[in-house]
Short mmCIF file of C-alpha atoms and ligand atoms in Angstrom, two decimals:
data_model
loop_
_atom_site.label_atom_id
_atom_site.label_comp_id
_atom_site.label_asym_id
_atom_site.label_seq_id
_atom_site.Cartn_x
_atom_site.Cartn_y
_atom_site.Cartn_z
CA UNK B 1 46.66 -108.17 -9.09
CA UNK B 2 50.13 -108.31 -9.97
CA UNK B 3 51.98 -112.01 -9.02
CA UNK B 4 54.33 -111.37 -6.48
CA UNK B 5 57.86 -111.84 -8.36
CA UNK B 6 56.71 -108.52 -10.65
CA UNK B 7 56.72 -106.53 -6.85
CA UNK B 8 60.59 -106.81 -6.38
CA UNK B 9 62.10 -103.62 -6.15
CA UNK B 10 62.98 -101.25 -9.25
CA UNK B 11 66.24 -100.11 -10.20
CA UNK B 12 65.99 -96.09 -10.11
CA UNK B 13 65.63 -95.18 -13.24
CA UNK B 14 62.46 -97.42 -13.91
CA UNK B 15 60.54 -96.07 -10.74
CA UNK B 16 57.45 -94.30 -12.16
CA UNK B 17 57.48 -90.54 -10.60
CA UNK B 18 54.24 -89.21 -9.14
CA UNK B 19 56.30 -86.78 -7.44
CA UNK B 20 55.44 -83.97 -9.46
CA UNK B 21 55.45 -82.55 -13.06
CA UNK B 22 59.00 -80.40 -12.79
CA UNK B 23 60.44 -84.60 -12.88
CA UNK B 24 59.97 -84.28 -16.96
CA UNK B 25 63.06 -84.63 -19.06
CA UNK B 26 63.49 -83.19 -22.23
CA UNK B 27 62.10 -85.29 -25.14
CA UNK B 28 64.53 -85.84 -27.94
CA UNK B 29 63.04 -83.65 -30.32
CA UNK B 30 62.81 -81.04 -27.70
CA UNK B 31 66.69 -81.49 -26.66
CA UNK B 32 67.34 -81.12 -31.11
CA UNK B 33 66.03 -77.83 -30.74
CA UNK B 34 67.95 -76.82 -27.84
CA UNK B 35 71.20 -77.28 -29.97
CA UNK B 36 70.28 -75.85 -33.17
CA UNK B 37 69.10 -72.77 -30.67
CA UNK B 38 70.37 -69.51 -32.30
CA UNK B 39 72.05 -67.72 -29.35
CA UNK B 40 73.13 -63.70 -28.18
CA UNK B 41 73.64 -62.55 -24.72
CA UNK B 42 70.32 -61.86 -23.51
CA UNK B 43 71.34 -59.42 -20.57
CA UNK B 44 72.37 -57.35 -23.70
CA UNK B 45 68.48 -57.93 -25.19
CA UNK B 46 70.88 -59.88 -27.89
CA UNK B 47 69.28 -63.40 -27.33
CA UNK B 48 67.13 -63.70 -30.65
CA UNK B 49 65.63 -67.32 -29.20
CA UNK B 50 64.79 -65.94 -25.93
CA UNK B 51 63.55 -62.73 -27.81
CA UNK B 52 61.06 -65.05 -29.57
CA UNK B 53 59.70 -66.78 -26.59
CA UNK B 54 59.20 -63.35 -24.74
CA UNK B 55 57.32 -62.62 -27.79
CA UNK B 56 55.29 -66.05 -28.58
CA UNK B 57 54.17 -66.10 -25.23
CA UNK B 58 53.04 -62.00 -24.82
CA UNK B 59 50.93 -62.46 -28.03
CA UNK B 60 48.73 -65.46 -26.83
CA UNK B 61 48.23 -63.94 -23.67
CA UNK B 62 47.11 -60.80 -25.38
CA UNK B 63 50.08 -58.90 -22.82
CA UNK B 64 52.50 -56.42 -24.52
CA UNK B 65 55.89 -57.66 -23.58
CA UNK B 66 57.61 -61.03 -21.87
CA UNK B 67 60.12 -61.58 -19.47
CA UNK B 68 62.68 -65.10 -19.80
CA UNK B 69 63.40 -66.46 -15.70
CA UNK B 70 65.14 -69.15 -14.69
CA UNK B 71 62.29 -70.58 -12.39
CA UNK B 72 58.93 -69.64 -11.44
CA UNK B 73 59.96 -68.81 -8.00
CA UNK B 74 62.05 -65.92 -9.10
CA UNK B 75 59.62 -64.43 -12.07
CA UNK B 76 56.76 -64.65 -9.11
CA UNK B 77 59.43 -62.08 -6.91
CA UNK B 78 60.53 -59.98 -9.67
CA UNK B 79 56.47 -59.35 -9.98
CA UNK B 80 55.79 -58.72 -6.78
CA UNK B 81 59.40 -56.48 -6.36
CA UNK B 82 57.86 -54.67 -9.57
CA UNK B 83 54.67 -53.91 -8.31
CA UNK B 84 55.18 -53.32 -4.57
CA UNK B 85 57.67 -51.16 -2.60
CA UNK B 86 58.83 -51.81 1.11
CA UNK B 87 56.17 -51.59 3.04
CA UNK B 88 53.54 -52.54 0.75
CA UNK B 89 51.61 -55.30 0.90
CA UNK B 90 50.07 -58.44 -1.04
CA UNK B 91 46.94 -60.22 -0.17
CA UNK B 92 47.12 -63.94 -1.27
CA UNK B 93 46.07 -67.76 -0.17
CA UNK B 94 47.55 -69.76 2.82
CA UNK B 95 48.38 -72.07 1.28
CA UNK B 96 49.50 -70.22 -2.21
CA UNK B 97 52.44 -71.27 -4.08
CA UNK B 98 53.77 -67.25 -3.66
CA UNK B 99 53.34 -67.15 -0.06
CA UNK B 100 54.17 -70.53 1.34
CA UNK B 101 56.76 -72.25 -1.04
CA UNK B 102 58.94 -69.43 -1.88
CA UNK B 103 60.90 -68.50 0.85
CA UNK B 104 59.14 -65.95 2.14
CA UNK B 105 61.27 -63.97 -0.83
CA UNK B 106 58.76 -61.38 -1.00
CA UNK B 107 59.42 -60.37 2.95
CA UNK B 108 62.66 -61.20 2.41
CA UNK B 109 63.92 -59.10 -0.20
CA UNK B 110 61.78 -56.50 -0.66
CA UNK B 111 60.03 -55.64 2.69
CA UNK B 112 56.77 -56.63 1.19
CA UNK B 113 54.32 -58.13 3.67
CA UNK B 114 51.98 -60.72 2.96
CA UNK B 115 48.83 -60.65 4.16
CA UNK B 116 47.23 -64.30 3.59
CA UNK B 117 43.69 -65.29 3.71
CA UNK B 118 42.20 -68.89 3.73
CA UNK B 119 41.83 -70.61 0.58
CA UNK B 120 38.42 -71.40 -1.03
CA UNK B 121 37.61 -74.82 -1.62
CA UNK B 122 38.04 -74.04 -5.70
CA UNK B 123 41.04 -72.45 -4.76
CA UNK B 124 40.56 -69.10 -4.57
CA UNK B 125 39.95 -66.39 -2.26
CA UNK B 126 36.60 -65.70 -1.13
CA UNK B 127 36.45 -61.71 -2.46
CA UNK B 128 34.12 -60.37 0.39
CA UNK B 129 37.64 -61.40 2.54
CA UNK B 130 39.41 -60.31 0.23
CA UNK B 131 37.84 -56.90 0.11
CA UNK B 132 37.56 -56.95 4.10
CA UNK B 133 41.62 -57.20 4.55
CA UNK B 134 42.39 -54.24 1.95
CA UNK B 135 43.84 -51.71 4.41
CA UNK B 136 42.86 -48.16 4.85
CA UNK B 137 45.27 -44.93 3.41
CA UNK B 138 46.01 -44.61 7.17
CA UNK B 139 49.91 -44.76 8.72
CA UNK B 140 49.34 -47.65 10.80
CA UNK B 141 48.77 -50.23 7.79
CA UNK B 142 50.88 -51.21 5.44
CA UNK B 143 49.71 -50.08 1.88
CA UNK B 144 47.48 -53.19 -0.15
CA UNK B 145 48.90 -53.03 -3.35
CA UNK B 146 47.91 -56.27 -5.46
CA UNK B 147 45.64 -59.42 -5.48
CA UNK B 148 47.93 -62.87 -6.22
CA UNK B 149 45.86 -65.73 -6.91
CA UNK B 150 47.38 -68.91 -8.52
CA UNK B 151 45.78 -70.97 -11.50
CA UNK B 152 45.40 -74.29 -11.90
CA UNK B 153 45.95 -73.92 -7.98
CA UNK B 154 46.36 -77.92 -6.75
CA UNK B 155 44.71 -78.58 -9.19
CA UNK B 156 41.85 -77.25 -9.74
CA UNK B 157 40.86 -74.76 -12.64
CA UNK B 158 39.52 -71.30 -10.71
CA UNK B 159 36.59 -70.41 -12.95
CA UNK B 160 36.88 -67.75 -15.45
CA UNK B 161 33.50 -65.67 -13.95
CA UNK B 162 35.78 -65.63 -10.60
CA UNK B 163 39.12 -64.37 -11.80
CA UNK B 164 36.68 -61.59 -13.75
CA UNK B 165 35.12 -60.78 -10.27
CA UNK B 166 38.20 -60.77 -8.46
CA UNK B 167 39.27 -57.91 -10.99
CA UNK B 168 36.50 -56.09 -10.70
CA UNK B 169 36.82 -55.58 -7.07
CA UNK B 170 41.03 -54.83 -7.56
CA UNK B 171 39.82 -52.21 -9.99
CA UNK B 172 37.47 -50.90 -7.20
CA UNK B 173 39.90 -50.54 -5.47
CA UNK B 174 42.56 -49.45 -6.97
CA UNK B 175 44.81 -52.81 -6.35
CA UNK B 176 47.10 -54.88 -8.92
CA UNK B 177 46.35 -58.61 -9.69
CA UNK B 178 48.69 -60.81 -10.70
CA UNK B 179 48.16 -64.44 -11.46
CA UNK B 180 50.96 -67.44 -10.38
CA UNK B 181 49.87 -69.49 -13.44
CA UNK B 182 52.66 -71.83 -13.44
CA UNK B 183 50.60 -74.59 -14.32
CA UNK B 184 48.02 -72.15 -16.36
CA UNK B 185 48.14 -74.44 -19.60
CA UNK B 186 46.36 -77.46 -17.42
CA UNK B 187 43.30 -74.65 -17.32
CA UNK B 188 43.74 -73.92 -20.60
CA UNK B 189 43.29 -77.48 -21.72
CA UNK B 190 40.61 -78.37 -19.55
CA UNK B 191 38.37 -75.39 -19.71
CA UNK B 192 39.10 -75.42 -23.57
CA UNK B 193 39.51 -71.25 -24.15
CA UNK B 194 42.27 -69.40 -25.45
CA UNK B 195 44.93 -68.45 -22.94
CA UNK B 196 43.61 -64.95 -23.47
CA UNK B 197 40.25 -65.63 -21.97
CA UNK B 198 42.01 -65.62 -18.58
CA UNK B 199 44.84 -63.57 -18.70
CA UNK B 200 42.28 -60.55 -20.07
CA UNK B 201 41.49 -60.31 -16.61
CA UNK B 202 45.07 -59.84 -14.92
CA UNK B 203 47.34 -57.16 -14.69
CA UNK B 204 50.31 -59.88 -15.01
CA UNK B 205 50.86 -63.24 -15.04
CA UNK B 206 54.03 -65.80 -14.72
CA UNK B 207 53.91 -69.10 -16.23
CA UNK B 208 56.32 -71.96 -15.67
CA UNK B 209 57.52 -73.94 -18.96
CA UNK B 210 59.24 -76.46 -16.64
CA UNK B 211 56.23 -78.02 -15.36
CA UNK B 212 53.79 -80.23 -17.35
CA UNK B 213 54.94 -78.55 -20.48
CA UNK B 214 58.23 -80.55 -20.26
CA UNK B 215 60.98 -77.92 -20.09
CA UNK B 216 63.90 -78.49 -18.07
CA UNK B 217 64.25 -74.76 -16.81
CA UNK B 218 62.06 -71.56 -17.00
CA UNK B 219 59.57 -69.40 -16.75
CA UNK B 220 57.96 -65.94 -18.35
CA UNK B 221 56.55 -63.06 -16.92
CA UNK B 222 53.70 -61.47 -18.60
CA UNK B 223 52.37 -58.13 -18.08
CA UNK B 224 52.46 -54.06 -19.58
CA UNK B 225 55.83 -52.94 -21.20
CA UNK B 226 56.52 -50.73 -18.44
CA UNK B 227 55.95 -53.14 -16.08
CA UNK B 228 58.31 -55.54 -18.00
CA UNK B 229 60.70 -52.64 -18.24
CA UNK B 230 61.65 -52.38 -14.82
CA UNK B 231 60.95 -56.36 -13.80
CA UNK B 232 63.98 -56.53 -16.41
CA UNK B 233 66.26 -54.61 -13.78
CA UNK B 234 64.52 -56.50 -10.73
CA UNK B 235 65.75 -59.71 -12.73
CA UNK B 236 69.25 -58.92 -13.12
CA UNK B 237 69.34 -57.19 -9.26
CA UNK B 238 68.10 -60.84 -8.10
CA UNK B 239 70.55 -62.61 -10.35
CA UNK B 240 68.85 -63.96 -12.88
CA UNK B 241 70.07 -62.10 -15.97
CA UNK B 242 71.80 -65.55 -18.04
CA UNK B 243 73.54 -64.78 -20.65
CA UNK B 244 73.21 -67.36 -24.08
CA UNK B 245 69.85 -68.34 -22.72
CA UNK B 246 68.50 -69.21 -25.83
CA UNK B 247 69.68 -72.83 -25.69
CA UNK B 248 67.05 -72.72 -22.61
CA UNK B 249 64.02 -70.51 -24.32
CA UNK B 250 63.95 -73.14 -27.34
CA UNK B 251 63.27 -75.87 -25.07
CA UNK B 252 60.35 -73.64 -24.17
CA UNK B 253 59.42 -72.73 -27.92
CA UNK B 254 59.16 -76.78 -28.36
CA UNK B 255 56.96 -77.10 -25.46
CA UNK B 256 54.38 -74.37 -26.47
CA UNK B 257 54.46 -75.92 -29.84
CA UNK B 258 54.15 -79.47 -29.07
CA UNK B 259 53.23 -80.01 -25.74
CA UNK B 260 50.05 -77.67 -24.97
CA UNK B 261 47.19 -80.23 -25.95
CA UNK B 262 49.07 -83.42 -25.27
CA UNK B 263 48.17 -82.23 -21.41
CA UNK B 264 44.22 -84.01 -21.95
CA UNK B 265 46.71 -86.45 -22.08
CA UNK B 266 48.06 -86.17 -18.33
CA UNK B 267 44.29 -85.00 -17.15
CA UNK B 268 43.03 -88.10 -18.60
CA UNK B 269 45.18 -90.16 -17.27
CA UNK B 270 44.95 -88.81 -13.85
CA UNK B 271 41.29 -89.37 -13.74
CA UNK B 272 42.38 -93.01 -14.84
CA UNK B 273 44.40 -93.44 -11.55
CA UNK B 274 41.84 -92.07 -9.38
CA UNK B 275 39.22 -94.22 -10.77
CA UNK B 276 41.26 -96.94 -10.06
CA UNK B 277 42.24 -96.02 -6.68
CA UNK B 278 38.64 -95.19 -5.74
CA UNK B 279 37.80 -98.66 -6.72
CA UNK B 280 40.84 -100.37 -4.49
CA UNK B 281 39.02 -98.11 -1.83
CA UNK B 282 41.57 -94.99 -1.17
CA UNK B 283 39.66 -91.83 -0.29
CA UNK B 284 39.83 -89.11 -3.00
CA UNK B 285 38.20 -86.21 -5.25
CA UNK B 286 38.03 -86.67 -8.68
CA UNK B 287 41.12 -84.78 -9.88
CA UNK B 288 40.26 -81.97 -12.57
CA UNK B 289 43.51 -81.61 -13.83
CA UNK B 290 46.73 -83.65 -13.58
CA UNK B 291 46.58 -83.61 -10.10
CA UNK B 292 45.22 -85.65 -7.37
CA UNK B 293 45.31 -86.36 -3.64
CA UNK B 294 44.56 -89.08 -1.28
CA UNK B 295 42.96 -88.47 1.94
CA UNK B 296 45.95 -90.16 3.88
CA UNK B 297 44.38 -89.38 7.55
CA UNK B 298 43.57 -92.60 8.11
CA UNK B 299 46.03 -95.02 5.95
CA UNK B 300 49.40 -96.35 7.70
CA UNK B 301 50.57 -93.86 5.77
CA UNK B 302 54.54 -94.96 6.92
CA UNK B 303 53.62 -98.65 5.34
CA UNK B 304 52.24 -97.35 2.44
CA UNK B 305 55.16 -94.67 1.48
CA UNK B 306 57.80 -98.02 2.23
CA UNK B 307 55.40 -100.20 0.12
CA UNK B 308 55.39 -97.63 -3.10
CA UNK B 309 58.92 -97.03 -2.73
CA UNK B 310 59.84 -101.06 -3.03
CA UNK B 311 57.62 -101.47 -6.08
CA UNK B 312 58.74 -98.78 -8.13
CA UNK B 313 56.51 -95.57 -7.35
CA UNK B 314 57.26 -92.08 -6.15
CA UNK B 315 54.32 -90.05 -4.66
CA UNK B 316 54.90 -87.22 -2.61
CA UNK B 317 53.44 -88.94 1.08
CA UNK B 318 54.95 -85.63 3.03
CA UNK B 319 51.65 -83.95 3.90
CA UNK B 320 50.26 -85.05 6.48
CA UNK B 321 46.47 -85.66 5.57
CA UNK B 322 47.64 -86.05 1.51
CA UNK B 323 49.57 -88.27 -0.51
CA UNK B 324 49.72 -85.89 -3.83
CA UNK B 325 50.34 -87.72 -7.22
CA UNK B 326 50.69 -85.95 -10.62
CA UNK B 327 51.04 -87.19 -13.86
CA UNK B 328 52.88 -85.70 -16.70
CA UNK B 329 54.85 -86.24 -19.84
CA UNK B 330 57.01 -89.18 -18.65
CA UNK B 331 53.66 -91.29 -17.30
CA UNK B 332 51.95 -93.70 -19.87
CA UNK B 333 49.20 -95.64 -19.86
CA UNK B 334 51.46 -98.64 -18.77
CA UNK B 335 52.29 -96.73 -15.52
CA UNK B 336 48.68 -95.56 -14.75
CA UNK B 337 47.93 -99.13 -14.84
CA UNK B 338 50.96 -100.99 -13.13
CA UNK B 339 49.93 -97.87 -10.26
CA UNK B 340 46.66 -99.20 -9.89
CA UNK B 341 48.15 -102.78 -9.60
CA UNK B 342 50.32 -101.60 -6.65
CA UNK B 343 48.43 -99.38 -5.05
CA UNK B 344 45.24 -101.77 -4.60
CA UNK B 345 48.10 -104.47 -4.01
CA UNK B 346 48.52 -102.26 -0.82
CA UNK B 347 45.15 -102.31 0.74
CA UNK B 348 44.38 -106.12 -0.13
CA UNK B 349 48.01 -107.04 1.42
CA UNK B 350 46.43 -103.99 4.67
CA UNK B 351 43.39 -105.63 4.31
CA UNK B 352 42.13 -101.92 4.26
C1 LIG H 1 56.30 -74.74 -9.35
C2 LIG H 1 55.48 -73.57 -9.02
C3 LIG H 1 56.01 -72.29 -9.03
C4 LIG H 1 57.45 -71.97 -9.34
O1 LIG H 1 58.33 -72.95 -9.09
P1 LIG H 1 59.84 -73.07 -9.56
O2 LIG H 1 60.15 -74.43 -9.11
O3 LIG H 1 60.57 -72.00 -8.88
O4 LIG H 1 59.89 -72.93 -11.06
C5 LIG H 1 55.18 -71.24 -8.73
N1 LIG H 1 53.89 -71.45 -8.46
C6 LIG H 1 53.33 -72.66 -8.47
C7 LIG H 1 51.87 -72.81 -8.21
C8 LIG H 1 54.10 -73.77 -8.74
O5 LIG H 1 53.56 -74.98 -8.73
#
């Protein structure tokens, strides 16, 4: 228990962030080799830094050629622009990254209809559903096109055996998968395998550099060379051809180099916290990655959101059944522990 005097509330810059893992800022090291970047215009293909992450990245996931984005919101709609007309349509979770936080971009911008399906409780979607809401060659349906499934999805690893099954039944049936794997390093790290050992299975993948890998900006799509041909127009149509980008990709060539297997790092920790707040009583899975959440539905959830926000911690309380914490570069061992001061602070001073 911490004594009462060490509650007061922080100035901002010392509150430890929970919030997510985009919070990061770039390490010194990794802001050195941002300036010593060697730089072209990239919407020229002149960029030889961003030309080198494209690269990197397409040889460990055993794909032929890379795409450089701004953010993994865009690289996810320049896939499905690439591999879906208007009136085509994607089948993908309910509560997926691609169909519920992005705007609806797909719908949007490119007449592309979702067509979501309840999520598995690993995350995925269960294929027999999956198979069941493929649409007939018939004018009153749009035309399924591709499979999206998202790994680590909050969370949690999907198993490699799955993704393998899920492309077995896209290849049955003549579909496209592509994998949101903005956060596909966490199941990297914790299922120990080569990136390769998933992305063998998908037709393309985009991966975000500005989450736990500690990035400020970007992500790469992954797929064919044809594919990544005309994604390259789809990029610069959506307005996200940069020019000397390469100041941004070596912040990204520093994270794959140095901040892959520091991640066991943010997974331990995160099973840290949760052991702690299972013992001050909060209700909560074990997190498999850097990710957890606390069954909220019956907490004052109000008083606890005020409560972390005077001592110092920012969680993300907006769901309404979960408060989501992540860890990530910027959270040490010091701030697992002062979390676990506060937080079981909270339900002695609730007597909860
Ligand atoms: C963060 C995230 C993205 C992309 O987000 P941006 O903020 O646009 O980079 C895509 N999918 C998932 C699962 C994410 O968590």
């Amino acid at each position: 228990m911490i004594p009462e005097n060490q509650l007061m509330t922080m100035p901002n810059d010392q509150y430890i962030d929970f919030r997510s893992d985009t919070v990061t800022r770039p390490t010194p090291a990794m802001r050195q080799a941002m300036m010593q970047a060697d730089v072209g215009d990239d919407v020229w293909g002149e960029d030889p830094t961003v030309i080198e992450l494209e690269q990197v990245l397409a040889a460990r996931a055993g794909m032929q050629a890379g795409l450089f984005m701004p953010s993994g919101t865009q690289s996810n709609l320049v896939a499905l622009l690439t591999h879906c007309a208007r009136g085509d349509e994607y089948i993908v979770g309910q509560q997926a990254h691609t169909y519920k936080y992005e705007g609806g971009g797909a719908a949007v911008l490119g007449g592309i209809q979702p067509q979501p399906l309840n999520m598995t409780a690993f995350g995925g979607l269960d294929l027999d559903e999956v198979e069941q809401a493929i649409k007939p060659d018939d004018c009153h349906f749009a035309r399924t096109r591709l499979l999206c499934l998202e790994n680590t999805v909050h969370g949690k690893v999907l198993p490699l055996d799955y993704i393998e099954q899920a492309r077995e039944l896209t290849d049955e049936h003549g579909l496209l998968l592509h994998l949101d794997g903005a956060r596909i390093f966490n199941a990297v790290v914790k299922l120990g395998c080569e990136l390769q050992e998933i992305t063998r299975h998908v037709h393309t993948i985009s991966i975000c550099l500005s989450k736990g890998l500690g990035a400020p900006v970007g992500s790469v799509l992954l797929g064919p060379q044809t594919f990544i041909n005309q994604a390259r127009r789809w990029r610069k149509v959506t307005g996200g051809g940069m020019r000397q980008a390469g100041i941004l990709a070596a912040a990204g060539l520093h994270a794959l180099d140095h901040h892959i297997q520091r991640l066991a790092d943010d997974h331990r920790r995160a099973a840290d916290l949760a052991g702690h707040l299972m013992k001050a009583g909060f209700e909560l899975d074990q997190p498999q990655t850097n990710m957890l959440f606390i069954n909220s539905g019956q907490l004052p959830r109000q008083a606890l959101a005020s409560w972390l926000d005077d001592h110092g911690i920012k969680a993300d309380c907006l769901g309404r059944d979960s408060i989501r914490l992540v860890t990530h570069l910027d959270i040490s061992d010091a701030d697992i522990a002062r979390a676990g001061e506060v937080f079981t602070a909270f339900m002695r001073a609730h007597r909860l």
